[in-house]
C-alpha atoms as one frame of an Amber mdcrd trajectory, in Angstrom:
protein
 -56.807 -20.793 -15.702 -56.276 -24.425 -16.000 -56.764 -26.811 -12.722 -55.842
 -30.577 -12.173 -58.748 -32.169 -10.517 -58.699 -35.454  -8.638 -61.956 -37.492
  -9.371 -63.822 -38.605  -6.346 -64.139 -42.389  -7.939 -61.842 -44.641  -9.515
 -57.744 -45.037  -9.405 -56.451 -41.855  -8.894 -59.158 -41.128  -5.104 -57.489
 -44.759  -4.044 -53.711 -43.757  -5.096 -54.138 -40.146  -2.878 -55.645 -42.353
   0.322 -52.471 -44.643  -0.126 -50.218 -41.849   0.298 -52.307 -40.533   3.221
 -51.658 -43.396   4.929 -48.220 -43.530   4.160 -47.519 -40.606   5.146 -49.355
 -41.006   8.654 -47.628 -44.236   9.261 -43.934 -42.064   8.591 -44.985 -40.047
  11.695 -45.671 -42.651  13.776 -42.905 -44.171  13.367 -40.927 -40.949  14.245
 -42.514 -40.547  17.648 -42.118 -44.210  18.575 -38.253 -43.747  17.815 -38.130
 -40.812  19.938 -39.653 -42.725  23.024 -43.108 -41.066  23.154 -41.788 -38.165
  25.489 -42.931 -34.745  24.772 -40.094 -33.046  25.631 -37.676 -32.243  22.634
 -33.789 -33.161  22.224 -31.311 -31.364  20.440 -28.612 -33.422  18.721 -25.172
 -31.346  18.875 -22.469 -32.481  16.199 -19.253 -32.266  17.329 -17.526 -31.059
  14.248 -15.019 -29.522  15.950 -14.634 -25.996  14.339 -16.210 -23.091  14.526
 -19.448 -21.978  12.644 -22.796 -23.003  13.175 -22.974 -25.616  10.318 -23.285
 -29.713  10.937 -20.425 -30.298   9.074 -16.211 -30.616   9.796 -15.029 -27.771
   7.881 -14.739 -23.997   8.557 -17.140 -22.584   5.952 -21.023 -21.731   6.701
 -22.717 -24.294   4.283 -23.651 -27.835   5.129 -21.526 -30.292   3.546 -18.454
 -31.693   4.466 -16.000 -30.660   2.076 -13.622 -28.651   3.792 -12.551 -25.297
   1.646  -9.311 -25.007   3.914  -9.027 -21.699   3.786  -7.774 -21.764   7.363
 -10.266 -18.786   8.511 -14.106 -19.399   9.032 -15.498 -16.644   6.661 -17.777
 -17.024   3.714 -15.235 -17.615   1.015 -12.026 -19.906  -0.129  -9.476 -18.557
   0.325  -6.715 -17.868   3.272  -6.817 -14.112   3.783  -7.759 -14.134   7.285
 -10.184 -11.178   6.958 -12.882 -12.792   9.836 -10.008 -11.749  12.245  -9.258
  -8.175  11.613  -8.149  -6.135  14.730  -7.991  -2.184  14.849  -4.807  -0.897
  15.202  -4.594   1.031  18.494  -2.697   4.044  19.286  -0.529   4.746  22.684
  -3.122   7.128  24.035  -5.904   4.518  23.777  -7.926   5.185  20.886  -8.587
   2.275  18.115  -9.657   2.602  14.441 -13.307   0.918  14.095 -14.300   2.357
  10.729 -12.261   1.509   8.462 -10.351  -1.653   9.684  -7.448  -1.832  10.495
  -6.932   1.922  10.325  -7.671   4.725   8.344  -4.504   6.871   8.400  -3.220
   8.330   4.464  -0.442   5.886   3.425   2.285   7.788   1.787   4.594   5.216
   0.506   5.367   1.531   0.397   8.185  -0.917  -0.364   8.753  -4.817  -0.473
  10.842  -7.161  -0.731   8.429  -9.853  -1.587   4.944 -10.642  -1.731   4.496
 -11.475   1.793   6.713  -9.134   3.239   5.632  -5.695   2.447   5.629  -2.367
   4.574   3.696   0.644   4.172   3.891   3.995   6.459   1.630   7.410   6.776
   0.232   9.908   9.297   0.181   9.866  12.495   4.057   7.927  12.547   1.891
   4.296  11.262   4.044   2.449   9.614   2.231  -1.370   8.692   3.334  -4.823
   7.454   1.696  -7.167   5.304   2.892 -10.845   5.835   0.885 -12.093   2.930
  -2.211 -12.379   5.025  -3.101  -9.503   7.011  -1.651  -5.835   7.718  -0.435
  -5.286  10.939   0.742  -2.396  12.685   4.666  -2.187  13.182   5.272   1.088
  15.089   3.246   4.455  15.968   5.343   7.523  16.564   2.599   9.877  18.181
   3.737  13.566  18.684   6.652  15.272  16.822   9.123  12.737  17.188   8.621
  11.624  13.746   6.226  11.976  11.073   6.182  10.247   7.432   6.416  13.176
   4.369   4.162  12.674   1.462   5.736  11.295  -0.774   5.955   7.695  -2.581
   9.672   7.562  -2.410  10.031   7.745   1.446  10.368   3.989   2.052  12.934
   1.679   0.789  14.774  -1.199   1.657  17.975  -3.151   0.497  16.028  -6.547
   2.740  13.132  -7.137   4.941  15.738  -6.656   7.606  17.415  -3.666   6.032
  14.734  -0.825   5.791  14.727   2.803   5.485  11.957   5.491   6.325  12.133
   9.003   5.381   9.905  11.262   7.273  10.133  14.420   9.699  11.213  15.913
  12.648  13.852  15.184  15.291  13.813  11.346  13.983  14.295  12.513  10.317
  15.107   8.613   9.056  13.754   5.109  10.657  15.502   2.149  10.272  14.240
  -1.200  10.829  16.576  -4.414  11.282  14.364  -6.767  11.179  13.541  -6.692
  14.701  12.682  -3.539  15.695  12.184   0.312  14.182  14.719   2.921  15.335
  15.614   6.304  14.594  18.947   6.937  12.836  21.106   9.906  13.673  21.997
  12.054  11.383  24.010  15.600  11.054  22.720  19.081  11.575  18.880  19.023
  11.336  16.009  18.875  12.142  14.849  17.749   8.173  11.957  17.328   6.303
  13.364  14.210   4.419  11.219  13.027   1.274  12.583  10.374  -0.454  15.175
   7.522   0.135  16.901   5.057  -2.066  19.799   2.694  -2.103  22.050   0.866
  -4.568  22.819  -1.554  -1.736  23.006  -1.424   1.778  25.968   0.314   2.091
  25.019   3.140  -0.489  22.130   4.887   0.884  21.453   8.287  -0.561  18.053
  10.403   1.375  16.926  13.951   0.294  14.973  17.209   1.638  15.353  20.199
   2.918  16.762  21.565   6.520  14.200  23.894   8.279  16.001  24.972  11.117
  16.259  28.638   9.211  13.588  31.055   7.769  13.123  29.691   4.375  14.624
  29.449   1.686  15.011  26.308   3.421  18.707  24.973   2.582  18.065  21.735
   0.682  20.146  18.589   1.373  21.597  15.135   0.053  22.480  12.875   2.881
  24.754   9.597   2.219  24.431   6.650   4.463  27.643   3.838   4.161  26.243
   1.080   6.203  27.457   2.645   9.748  26.823   6.512   9.350  24.941   9.308
   7.696  27.058  12.344   6.303  25.886  15.660   4.335  26.643  14.577   0.743
  25.533  17.975  -0.845  23.950  21.277   0.107  22.765  24.408  -1.124  19.814
  26.374  -2.782  17.735  23.291  -4.215  15.421  21.199  -2.259  15.170  17.863
  -3.436  12.170  15.650  -3.124  12.582  12.123  -4.750  15.748  10.510  -5.581
  16.313   7.096  -7.856  19.330   5.681  -9.429  20.428   2.568 -11.650  23.927
   2.630 -10.246  26.479   3.992  -7.490  27.372   6.409  -9.972  24.181   7.481
 -11.583  21.813   8.946  -9.226  18.960  11.429  -9.458  17.570  14.068  -7.210
  15.057  16.115  -8.223  12.517  18.856  -6.666  12.687  22.451  -6.915  14.953
  25.290  -7.151  14.411  28.010  -4.094  11.569  28.064  -1.730   8.344  25.851
  -3.191   6.154  28.230  -1.502   7.862  31.027  -3.329   9.019  31.360  -7.046
  10.585  27.958  -6.840  11.387  26.304 -10.140  11.805  22.345 -11.217  15.036
  21.020 -11.312  17.078  17.642 -11.891  20.102  17.240 -10.598  22.512  13.943
 -11.214  25.683  12.367  -9.519  27.903  10.497 -11.415  30.072   9.179  -8.843
  31.748  12.165  -7.943  29.796  15.260  -7.375  26.171  16.503  -8.281  25.296
  18.656 -11.110  21.764  20.657 -12.749  21.088  18.438 -16.016  17.691  19.750
 -16.515  15.675  22.919 -15.483  12.109  24.358 -15.883  11.402  28.137 -15.824
   8.189  28.490 -14.820   7.194  29.231 -11.564   5.606  26.893  -9.383   6.516
  23.850 -11.606   8.806  21.758  -9.930   9.192  17.752  -9.314   8.296  15.294
  -6.581   9.418  12.043  -7.571  11.842  10.271 -10.397  12.002   6.917 -11.262
  13.799   4.848 -14.584  13.470   1.889 -16.318  17.089   1.744 -17.266  19.618
   4.811 -17.840  17.843   5.508 -21.114  14.755   6.138 -19.702  13.937   8.266
 -16.247  10.744   9.736 -15.813  10.314  12.711 -13.623   6.978  14.161 -12.194
   5.489  16.754  -9.882   3.595  20.002  -9.334   0.853  21.384 -11.783   0.992
  18.279 -13.908   4.904  18.648 -14.418   6.677  15.315 -16.386  10.119  15.142
 -17.850  11.756  12.306 -19.728  15.528  11.483 -20.428  16.298   9.110 -23.261
  19.713   9.170 -21.921  21.312  11.954 -23.584  18.755  14.521 -23.120  15.508
  15.655 -21.207  12.367  16.874 -22.512   9.037  18.007 -20.684   5.493  18.628
 -20.961   2.258  18.865 -19.038  -0.814  16.873 -17.955  -3.794  18.677 -18.122
  -6.336  18.532 -15.597  -3.436  16.859 -12.420  -3.207  19.770  -9.919   0.161
  17.481  -8.633   1.808  14.264  -9.721   3.043  12.523  -7.077   4.973   9.026
  -7.957   6.061   8.063 -11.035   6.402   3.912 -11.876   7.195   1.726 -15.293
   5.951  -1.633 -16.555   7.996  -1.369 -19.350   9.601   1.276 -21.468   6.009
   2.344 -22.930   3.770   1.311 -20.221   4.786   4.368 -17.721   2.021   5.336
 -14.760   2.025   8.478 -12.927  -0.209   9.292 -10.238  -0.928  12.064  -8.119
  -3.851  14.525  -7.265  -7.193  15.026  -8.814  -7.695  11.364  -8.823  -6.109
  10.720 -11.955  -4.144   7.845 -12.657  -1.767   8.871 -16.092  -0.230   6.836
 -18.625   1.921   7.852 -20.566   3.878   6.843 -23.888   7.474   8.048 -24.283
   7.280  11.420 -25.003   3.484  12.258 -24.473   0.827  11.139 -22.377  -1.404
   8.010 -23.925  -4.243   8.187 -22.423  -6.143   9.376 -19.506  -7.988   7.188
 -17.134
């Protein structure tokens, strides 16, 4: 070990003595400036913010550089994550962990990045305004509940949103101010899918469970004023999507899905519905449908089932390891994503899976 030692004689000793004298002088001057009082005083800087530092911004550092993020957390973005309030139910119970709520969410739709709706268990409907999620409406009991379908939420605008579910209030509508149950013919229904070509041309799919199984399937249509039965039969459609009023697909199961039901895809040409593709294997049925164009339509479902249409014919296959595929969407014709059970995201490239993540 090397040590630096000051000799007791010579210039270095004089330097250390001089520094000691200067330090003692500074202490004495500070004591005089305080008036020699033995009591201490706390100087409070009124920096007009809500943190515990002495600067004029709302973060927790000691400089006057305002992050201008309109919140008082430790990041530089205006996300409001310092003010997350728990969502509470009318019976007095409130979520504490996770925040703002922990109900399973089944569907999402948005008109813009600052106007997004999500719905889920216990009749939960949430809204995102670009900064934070807030609860819009909670309908406890059996009045209404969303089905586990990602296609159950659709709107023509932020003030014209439809939410599909089950119970006496099978379809909810948001008019920009509040949600209300819509009157539908017959029922009660379990409604799984909703899609529209416009505000006056909306389709909803599901089945009526007022009778013993197999439950009769139905497709409802909304003309901007009221819902009417558009189709009914021995086919339970779960998902619906279209590219125009005369090119609409409904996918689901022939027969009762807990029995020997098989997959079926129905097509609407603007005049009538007809089956365009079926799967013969039991328990292989469809849950969701989406298309990028009239020549690029995908359907996914139970037992890892998927099907694709190029506009002239359908082909199908299964994804190993996926017990159920519940939703499908694509960024392009060669970049299609399907999600579902078994914690898997499947990335498709026509006509077979490209990779499993």
